[in-house]
PDB file of C-alpha atoms in Angstrom:
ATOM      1  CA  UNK A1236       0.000   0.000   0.000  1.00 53.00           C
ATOM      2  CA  UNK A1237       0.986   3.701  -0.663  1.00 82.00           C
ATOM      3  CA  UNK A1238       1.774   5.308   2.689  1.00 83.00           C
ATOM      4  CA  UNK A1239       0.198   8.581   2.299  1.00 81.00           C
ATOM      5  CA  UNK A1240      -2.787   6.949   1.739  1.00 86.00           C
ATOM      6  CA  UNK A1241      -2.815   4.774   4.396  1.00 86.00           C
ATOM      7  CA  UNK A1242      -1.943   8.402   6.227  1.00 85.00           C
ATOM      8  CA  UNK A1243      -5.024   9.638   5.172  1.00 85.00           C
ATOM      9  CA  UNK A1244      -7.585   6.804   4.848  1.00 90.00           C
ATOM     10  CA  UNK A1245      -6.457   4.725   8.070  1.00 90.00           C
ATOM     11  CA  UNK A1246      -7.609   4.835  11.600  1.00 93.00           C
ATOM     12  CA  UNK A1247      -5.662   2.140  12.656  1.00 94.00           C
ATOM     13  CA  UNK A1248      -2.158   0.781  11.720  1.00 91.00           C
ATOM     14  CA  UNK A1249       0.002  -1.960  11.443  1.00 91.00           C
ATOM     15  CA  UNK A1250       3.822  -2.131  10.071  1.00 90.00           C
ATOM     16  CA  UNK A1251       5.309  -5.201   9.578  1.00 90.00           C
ATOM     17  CA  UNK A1252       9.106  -5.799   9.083  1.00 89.00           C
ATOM     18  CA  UNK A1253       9.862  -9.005   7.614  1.00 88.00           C
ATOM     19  CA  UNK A1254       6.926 -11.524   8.926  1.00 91.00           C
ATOM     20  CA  UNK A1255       7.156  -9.453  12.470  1.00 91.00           C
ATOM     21  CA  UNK A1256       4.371  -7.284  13.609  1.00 92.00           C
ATOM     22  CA  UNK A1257       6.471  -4.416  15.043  1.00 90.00           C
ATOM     23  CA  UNK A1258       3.914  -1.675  15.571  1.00 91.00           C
ATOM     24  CA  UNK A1259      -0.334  -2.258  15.800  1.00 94.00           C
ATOM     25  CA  UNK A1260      -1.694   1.180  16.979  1.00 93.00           C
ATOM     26  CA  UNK A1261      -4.029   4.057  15.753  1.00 94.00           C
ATOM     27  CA  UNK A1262      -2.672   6.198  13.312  1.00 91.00           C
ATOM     28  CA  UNK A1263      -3.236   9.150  15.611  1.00 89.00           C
ATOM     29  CA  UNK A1264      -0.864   7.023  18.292  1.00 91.00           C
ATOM     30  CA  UNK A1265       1.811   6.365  15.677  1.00 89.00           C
ATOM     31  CA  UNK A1266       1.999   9.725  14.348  1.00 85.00           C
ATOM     32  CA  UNK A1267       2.803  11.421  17.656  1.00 85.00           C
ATOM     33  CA  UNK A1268       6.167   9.263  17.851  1.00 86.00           C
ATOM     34  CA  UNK A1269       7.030  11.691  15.970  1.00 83.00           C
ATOM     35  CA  UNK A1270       9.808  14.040  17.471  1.00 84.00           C
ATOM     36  CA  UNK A1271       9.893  16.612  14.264  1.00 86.00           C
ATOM     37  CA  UNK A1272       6.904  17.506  11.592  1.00 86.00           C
ATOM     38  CA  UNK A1273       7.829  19.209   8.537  1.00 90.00           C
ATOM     39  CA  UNK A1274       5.126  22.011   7.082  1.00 93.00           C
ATOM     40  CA  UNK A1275       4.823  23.463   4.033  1.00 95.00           C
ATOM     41  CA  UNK A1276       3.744  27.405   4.324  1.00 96.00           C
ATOM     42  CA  UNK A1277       2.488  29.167   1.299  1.00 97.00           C
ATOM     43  CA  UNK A1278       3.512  33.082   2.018  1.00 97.00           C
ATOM     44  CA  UNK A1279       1.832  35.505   0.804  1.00 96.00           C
ATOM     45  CA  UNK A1280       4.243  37.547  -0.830  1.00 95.00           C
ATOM     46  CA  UNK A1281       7.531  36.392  -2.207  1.00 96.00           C
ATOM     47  CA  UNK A1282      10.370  35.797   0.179  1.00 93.00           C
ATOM     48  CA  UNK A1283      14.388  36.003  -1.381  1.00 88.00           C
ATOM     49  CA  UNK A1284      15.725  35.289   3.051  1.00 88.00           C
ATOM     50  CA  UNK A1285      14.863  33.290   5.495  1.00 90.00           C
ATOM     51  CA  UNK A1286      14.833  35.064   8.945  1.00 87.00           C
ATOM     52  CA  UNK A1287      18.270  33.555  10.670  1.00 89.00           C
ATOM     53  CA  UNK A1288      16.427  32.677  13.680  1.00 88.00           C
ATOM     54  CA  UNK A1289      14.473  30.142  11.694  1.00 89.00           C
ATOM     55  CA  UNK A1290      17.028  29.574   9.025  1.00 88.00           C
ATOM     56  CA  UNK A1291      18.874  26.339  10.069  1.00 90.00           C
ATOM     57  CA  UNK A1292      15.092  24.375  10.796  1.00 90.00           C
ATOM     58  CA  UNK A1293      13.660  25.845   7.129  1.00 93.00           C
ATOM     59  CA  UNK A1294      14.214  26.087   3.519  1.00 94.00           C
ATOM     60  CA  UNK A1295      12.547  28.122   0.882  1.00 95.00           C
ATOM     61  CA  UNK A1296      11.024  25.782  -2.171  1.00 95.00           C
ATOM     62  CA  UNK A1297      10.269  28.747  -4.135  1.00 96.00           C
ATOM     63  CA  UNK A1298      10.077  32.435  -3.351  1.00 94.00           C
ATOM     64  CA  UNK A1299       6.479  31.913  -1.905  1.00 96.00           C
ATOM     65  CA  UNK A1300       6.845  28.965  -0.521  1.00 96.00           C
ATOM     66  CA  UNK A1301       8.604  27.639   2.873  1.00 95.00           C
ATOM     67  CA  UNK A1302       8.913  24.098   4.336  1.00 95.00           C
ATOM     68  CA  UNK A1303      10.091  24.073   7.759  1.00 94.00           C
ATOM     69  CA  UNK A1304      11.062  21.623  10.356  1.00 91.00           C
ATOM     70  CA  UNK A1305       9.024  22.561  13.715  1.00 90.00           C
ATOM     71  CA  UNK A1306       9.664  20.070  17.116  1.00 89.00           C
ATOM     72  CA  UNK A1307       6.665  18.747  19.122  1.00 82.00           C
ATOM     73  CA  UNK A1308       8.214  20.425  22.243  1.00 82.00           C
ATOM     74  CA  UNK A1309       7.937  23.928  20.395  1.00 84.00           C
ATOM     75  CA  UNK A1310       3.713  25.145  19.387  1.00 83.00           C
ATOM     76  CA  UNK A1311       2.849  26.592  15.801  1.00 86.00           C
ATOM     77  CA  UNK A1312       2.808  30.272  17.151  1.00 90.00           C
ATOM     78  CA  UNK A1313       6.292  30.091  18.304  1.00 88.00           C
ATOM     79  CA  UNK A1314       7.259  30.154  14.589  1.00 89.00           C
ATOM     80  CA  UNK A1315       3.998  32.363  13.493  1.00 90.00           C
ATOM     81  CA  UNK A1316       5.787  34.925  15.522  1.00 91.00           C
ATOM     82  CA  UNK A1317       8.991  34.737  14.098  1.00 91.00           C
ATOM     83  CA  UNK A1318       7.543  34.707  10.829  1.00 92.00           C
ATOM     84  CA  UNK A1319       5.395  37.432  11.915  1.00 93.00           C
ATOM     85  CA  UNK A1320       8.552  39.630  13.365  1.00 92.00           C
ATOM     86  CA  UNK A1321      10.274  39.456   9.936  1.00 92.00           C
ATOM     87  CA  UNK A1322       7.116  40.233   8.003  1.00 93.00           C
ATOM     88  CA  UNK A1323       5.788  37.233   6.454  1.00 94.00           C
ATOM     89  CA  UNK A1324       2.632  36.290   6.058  1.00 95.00           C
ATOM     90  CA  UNK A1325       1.472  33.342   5.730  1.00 95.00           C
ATOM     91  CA  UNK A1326      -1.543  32.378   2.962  1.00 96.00           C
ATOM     92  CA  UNK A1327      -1.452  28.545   3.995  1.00 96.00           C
ATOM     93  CA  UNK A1328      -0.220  26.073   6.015  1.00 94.00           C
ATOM     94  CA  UNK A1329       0.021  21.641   5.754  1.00 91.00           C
ATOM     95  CA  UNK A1330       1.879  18.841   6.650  1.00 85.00           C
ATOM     96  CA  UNK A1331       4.236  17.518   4.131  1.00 83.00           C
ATOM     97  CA  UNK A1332       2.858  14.334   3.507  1.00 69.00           C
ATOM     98  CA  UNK A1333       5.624  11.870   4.264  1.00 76.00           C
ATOM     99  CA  UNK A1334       4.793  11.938   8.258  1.00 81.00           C
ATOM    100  CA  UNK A1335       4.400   7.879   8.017  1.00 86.00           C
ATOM    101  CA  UNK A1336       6.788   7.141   5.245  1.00 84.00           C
ATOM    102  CA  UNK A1337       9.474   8.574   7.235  1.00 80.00           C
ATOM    103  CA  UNK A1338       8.111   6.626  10.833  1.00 85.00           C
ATOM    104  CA  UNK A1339       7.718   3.483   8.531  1.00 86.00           C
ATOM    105  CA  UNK A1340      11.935   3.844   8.006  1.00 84.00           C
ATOM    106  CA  UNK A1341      12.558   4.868  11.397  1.00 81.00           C
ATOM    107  CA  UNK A1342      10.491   1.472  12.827  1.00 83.00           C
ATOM    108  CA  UNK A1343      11.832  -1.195  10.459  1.00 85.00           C
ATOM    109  CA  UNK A1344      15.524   0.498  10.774  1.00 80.00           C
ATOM    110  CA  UNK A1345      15.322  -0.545  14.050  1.00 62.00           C
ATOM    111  CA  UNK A1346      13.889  -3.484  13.874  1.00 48.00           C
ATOM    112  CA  UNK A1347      15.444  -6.226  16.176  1.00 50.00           C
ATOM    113  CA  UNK A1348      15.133  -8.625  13.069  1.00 46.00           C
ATOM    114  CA  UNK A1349      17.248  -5.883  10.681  1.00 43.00           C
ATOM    115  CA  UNK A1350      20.125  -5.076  13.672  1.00 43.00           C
ATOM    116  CA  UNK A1351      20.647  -9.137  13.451  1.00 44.00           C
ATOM    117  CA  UNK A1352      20.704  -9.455   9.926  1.00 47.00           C
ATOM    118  CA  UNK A1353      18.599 -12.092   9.759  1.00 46.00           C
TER     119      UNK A1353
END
C-alpha cells in the first residue's frame, strides 16, 4: 500500500518488518512518535531570506513557498511569531505528507530482526 494513503484513509495501523508485527496502533498514536513535523507554508508575498532565527530548521522551495522543520516540544505560534517579526505572512499552512513514510523507516531500521541481519 501507498503510505500517504494509508496516512489519510487509516484509523488504525500496522507495520510489519519481515513476517514481524512491530507496531499495531491508531494512526493518531503512531503519528505522535514523531519528534519533528515538517510544514509546508504558502507566504503571501515572495520571500528572497529566510529570517536567521528560523534559518537552520527551514528552507525556501520557491520564493512563496517555505517548508520548515518545527519540534513537538515547540507550538505553531512560536514560529507564526517569528515569521510574523520578519514580516511574512502566511496564505497557507500543511503537513508535508511523508509523516508515516518517514516513521515506517525509522520502525523497520530498528527493527530487532534488521540489527541481526537475519
Amino acid at each position: 500500500h501507498y503510505l500517504e494513503e494509508a496516512e489519510r484513509l487509516c484509523r488504525n495501523i500496522g507495520i510489519i518488518d519481515q513476517g514481524l508485527l512491530v507496531e499495531n496502533t491508531s494512526m493518531r498514536g503512531l503519528l505522535r512518535q514523531l519528534s519533528m513535523e515538517t510544514f509546508v507554508l504558502d507566504l503571501e508575498q515572495p520571500v528572497a531570506v529566510i529570517p536567521d532565527d528560523l534559518a537552520p530548521v527551514s528552507r525556501l522551495l520557491d520564493e512563496c513557498t517555505l517548508e520548515i522543520d518545527v519540534n513537538r516540544s515547540d507550538t505553531l505560534n512560536q514560529i507564526y511569531s517569528q515569521l510574523s517579526a520578519a514580516g511574512i505572512r502566511v496564505r497557507s499552512m500543511r503537513n508535508k505528507s511523508n509523516r508515516l513514510e518517514q516513521l515506517f523507516i525509522n520502525l523497520v531500521g530498528q527493527s530487532p530482526v534488521r540489527a541481526n541481519g537475519k
